[in-house]
mmCIF file of C-alpha atoms in Angstrom:
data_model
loop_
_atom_site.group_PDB
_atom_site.id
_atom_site.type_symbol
_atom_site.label_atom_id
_atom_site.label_comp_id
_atom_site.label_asym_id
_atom_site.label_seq_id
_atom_site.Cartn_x
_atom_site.Cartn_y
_atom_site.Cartn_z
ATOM 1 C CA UNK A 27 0.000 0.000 0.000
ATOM 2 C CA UNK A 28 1.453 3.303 -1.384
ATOM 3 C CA UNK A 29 0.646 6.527 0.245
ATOM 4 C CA UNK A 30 1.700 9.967 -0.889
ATOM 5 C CA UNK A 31 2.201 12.832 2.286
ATOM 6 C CA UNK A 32 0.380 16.175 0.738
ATOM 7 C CA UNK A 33 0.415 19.434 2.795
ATOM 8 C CA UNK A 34 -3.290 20.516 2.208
ATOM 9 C CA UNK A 35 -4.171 24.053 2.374
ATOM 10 C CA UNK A 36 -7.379 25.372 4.287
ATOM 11 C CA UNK A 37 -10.607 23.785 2.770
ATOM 12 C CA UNK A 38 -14.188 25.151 3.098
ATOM 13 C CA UNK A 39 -17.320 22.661 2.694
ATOM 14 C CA UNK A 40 -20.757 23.104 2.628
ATOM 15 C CA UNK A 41 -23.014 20.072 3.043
ATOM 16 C CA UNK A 42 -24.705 17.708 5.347
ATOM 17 C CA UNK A 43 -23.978 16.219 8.523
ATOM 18 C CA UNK A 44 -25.282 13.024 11.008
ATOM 19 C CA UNK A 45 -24.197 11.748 14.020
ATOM 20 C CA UNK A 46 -23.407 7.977 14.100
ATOM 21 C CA UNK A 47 -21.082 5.557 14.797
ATOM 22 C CA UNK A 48 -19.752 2.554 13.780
ATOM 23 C CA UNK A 49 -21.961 0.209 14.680
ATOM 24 C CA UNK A 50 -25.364 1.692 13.528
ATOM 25 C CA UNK A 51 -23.505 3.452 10.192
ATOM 26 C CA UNK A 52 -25.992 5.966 8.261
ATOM 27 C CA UNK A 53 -23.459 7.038 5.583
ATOM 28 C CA UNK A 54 -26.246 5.710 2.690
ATOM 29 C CA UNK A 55 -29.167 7.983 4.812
ATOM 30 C CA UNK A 56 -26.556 11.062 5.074
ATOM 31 C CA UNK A 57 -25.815 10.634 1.280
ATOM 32 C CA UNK A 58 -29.545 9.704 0.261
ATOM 33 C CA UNK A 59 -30.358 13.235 1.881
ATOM 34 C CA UNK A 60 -27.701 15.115 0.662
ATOM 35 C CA UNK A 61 -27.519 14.095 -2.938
ATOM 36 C CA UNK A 62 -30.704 15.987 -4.080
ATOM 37 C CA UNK A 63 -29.956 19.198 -2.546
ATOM 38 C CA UNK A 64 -26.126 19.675 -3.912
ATOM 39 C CA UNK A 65 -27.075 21.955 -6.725
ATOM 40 C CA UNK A 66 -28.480 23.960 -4.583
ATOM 41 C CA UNK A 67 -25.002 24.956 -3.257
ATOM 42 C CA UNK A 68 -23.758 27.990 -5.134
ATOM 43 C CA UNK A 69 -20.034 29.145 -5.676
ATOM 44 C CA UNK A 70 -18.448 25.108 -5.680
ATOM 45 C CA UNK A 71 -14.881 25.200 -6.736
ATOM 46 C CA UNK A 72 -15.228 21.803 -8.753
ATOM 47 C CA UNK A 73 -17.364 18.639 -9.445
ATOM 48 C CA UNK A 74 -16.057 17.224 -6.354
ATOM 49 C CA UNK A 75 -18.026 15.098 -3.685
ATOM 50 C CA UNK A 76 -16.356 15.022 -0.005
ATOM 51 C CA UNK A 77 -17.153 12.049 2.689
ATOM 52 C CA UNK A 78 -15.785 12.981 6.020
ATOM 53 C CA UNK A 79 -15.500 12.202 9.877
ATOM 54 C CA UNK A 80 -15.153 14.493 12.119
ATOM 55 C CA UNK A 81 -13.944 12.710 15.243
ATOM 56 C CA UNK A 82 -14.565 14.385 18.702
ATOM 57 C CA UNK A 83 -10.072 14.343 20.415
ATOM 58 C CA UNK A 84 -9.256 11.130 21.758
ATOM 59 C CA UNK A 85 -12.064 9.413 19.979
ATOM 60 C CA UNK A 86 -9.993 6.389 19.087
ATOM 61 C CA UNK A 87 -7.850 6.049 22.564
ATOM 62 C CA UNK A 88 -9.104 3.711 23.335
ATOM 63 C CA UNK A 89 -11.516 2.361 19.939
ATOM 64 C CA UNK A 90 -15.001 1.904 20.713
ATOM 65 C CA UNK A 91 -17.092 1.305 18.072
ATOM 66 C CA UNK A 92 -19.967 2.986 19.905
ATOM 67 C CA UNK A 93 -18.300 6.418 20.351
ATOM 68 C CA UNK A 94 -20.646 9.023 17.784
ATOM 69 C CA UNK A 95 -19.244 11.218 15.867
ATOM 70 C CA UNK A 96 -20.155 13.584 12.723
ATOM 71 C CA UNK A 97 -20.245 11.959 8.912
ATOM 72 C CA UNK A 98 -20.611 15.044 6.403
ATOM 73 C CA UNK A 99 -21.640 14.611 2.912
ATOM 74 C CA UNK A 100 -19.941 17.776 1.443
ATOM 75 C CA UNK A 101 -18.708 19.816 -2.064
ATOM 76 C CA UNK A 102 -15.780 22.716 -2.040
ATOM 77 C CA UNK A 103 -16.568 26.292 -1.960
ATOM 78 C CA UNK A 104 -15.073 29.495 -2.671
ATOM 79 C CA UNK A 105 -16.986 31.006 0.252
ATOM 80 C CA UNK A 106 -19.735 30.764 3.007
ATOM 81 C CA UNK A 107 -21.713 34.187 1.371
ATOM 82 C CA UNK A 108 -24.653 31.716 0.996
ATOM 83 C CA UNK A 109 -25.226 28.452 2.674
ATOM 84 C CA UNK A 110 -28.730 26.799 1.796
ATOM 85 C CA UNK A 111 -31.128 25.537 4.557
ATOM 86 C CA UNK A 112 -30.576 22.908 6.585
ATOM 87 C CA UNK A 113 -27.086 23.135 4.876
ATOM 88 C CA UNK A 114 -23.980 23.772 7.533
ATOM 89 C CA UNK A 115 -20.117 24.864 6.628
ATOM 90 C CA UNK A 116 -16.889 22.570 7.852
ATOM 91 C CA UNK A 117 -13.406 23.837 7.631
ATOM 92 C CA UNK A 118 -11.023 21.820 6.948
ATOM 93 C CA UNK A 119 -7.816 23.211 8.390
ATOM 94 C CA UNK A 120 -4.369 23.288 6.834
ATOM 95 C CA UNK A 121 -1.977 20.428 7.791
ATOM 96 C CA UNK A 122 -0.509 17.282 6.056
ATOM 97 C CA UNK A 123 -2.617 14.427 5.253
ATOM 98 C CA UNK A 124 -1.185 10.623 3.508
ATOM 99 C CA UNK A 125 -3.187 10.381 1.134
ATOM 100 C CA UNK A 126 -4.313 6.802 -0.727
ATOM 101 C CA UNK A 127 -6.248 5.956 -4.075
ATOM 102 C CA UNK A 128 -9.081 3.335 -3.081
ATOM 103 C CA UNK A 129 -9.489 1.308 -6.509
ATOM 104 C CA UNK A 130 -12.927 -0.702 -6.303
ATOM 105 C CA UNK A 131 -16.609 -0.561 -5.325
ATOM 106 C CA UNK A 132 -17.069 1.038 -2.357
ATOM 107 C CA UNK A 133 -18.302 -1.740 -0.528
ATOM 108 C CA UNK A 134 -14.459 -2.785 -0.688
ATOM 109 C CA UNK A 135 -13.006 0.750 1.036
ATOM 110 C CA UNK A 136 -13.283 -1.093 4.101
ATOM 111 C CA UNK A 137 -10.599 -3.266 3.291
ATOM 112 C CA UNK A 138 -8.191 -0.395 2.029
ATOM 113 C CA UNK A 139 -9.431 1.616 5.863
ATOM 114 C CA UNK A 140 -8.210 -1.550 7.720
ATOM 115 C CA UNK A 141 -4.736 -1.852 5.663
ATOM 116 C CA UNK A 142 -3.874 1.634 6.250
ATOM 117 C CA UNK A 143 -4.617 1.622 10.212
ATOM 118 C CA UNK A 144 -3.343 -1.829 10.881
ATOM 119 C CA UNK A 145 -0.796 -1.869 8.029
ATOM 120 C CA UNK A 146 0.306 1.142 6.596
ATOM 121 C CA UNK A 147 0.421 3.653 9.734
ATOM 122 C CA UNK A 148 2.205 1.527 12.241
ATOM 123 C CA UNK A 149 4.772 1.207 10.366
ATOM 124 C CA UNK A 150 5.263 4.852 8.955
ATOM 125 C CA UNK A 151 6.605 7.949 10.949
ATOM 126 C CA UNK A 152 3.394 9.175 10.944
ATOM 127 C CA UNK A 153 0.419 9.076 13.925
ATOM 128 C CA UNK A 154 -3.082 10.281 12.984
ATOM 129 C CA UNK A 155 -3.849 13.932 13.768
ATOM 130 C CA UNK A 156 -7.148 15.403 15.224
ATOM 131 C CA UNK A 157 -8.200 16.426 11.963
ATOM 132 C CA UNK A 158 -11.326 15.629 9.752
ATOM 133 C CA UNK A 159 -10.630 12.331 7.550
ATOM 134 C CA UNK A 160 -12.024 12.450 4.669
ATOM 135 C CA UNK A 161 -12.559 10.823 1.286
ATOM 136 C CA UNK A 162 -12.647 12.305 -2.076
ATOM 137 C CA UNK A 163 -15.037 11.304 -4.576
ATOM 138 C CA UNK A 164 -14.370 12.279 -8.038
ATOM 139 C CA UNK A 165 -15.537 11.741 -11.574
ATOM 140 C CA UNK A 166 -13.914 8.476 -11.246
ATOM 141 C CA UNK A 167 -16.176 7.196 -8.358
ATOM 142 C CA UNK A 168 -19.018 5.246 -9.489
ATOM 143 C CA UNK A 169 -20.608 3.541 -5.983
ATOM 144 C CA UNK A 170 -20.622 0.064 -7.257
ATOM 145 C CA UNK A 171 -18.051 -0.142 -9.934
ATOM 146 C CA UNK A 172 -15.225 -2.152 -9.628
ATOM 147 C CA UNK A 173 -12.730 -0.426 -11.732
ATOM 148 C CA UNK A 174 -14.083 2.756 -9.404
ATOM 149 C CA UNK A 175 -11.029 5.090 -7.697
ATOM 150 C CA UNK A 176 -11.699 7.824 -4.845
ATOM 151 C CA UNK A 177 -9.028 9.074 -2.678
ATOM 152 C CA UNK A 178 -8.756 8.721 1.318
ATOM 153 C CA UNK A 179 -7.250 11.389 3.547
ATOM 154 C CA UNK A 180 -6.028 10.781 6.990
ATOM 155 C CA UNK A 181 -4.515 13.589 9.230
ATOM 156 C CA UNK A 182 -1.403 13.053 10.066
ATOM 157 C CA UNK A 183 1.741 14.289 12.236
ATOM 158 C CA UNK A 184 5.344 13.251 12.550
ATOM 159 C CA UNK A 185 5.473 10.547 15.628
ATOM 160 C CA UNK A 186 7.145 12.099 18.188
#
């Protein structure tokens, strides 16, 4: 598993947000919401869809699958000048993120989510930061596609 380390600059979404966790996941209810009401969003920087958790500090010391936290269904603006109803903003701030292409349906991401924490990050120089994580859907995601590629962000700071 290949990661590359990008230093991402300040990021402002608009979209859609539930609070879940990982046991009783409503990603397809956040999305089945949200999907509808993107064009209503005015002043997107590109065709861009953005999956994230927002994890409250210390959610994952120790795991428990039970611990909520926020899934956002998002798109990139310019600017918050006009936010629609029922529509909230998320910034994403600045810092360095590794960064990996998920190649396959979606239903498969879980597989690529459990190489990277159990695989990939122990073994980097790298911890996890208390940043959003987020996944980037482009033109090239199709939900159920095998030969679909979106790409996964994880926070991340030099161990210490």
């Amino acid at each position: 598993m290949e990661a590359r380390i990008e230093k991402l600059s300040e990021q402002k979404l608009i979209g859609q947000y539930i609070s879940m966790n990982f046991i009783e996941n409503k990603t397809f209810q956040l999305w089945r919401g949200f999907m509808p009401r993107r064009k209503e969003i005015k002043n997107t920087i590109n065709s861009n869809l953005y999956s994230l958790e927002v994890f409250p500090v210390g959610h994952f010391d120790p795991f428990d699958p039970n611990n909520t936290f926020q899934k956002w269904a998002a798109v990139a603006v310019s600017y918050f000048n006009e936010v629609p109803s029922e529509m909230h903003t998320l910034v994403i701030p600045e810092g360095n993120y590794a960064v990996f292409t998920h190649k396959g349906s979606s239903n498969d991401a879980q597989k690529t989510y459990q190489a990277i924490f159990t695989k990939w990050l122990p073994n980097s120089a790298y911890i996890v930061d208390e940043r959003p994580h987020f996944a980037v859907m482009t033109d090239k995601y199709k939900k159920d596609d095998p030969n679909a590629e979106e790409d996964i962000w994880i926070p991340i700071k030099n161990k210490i």
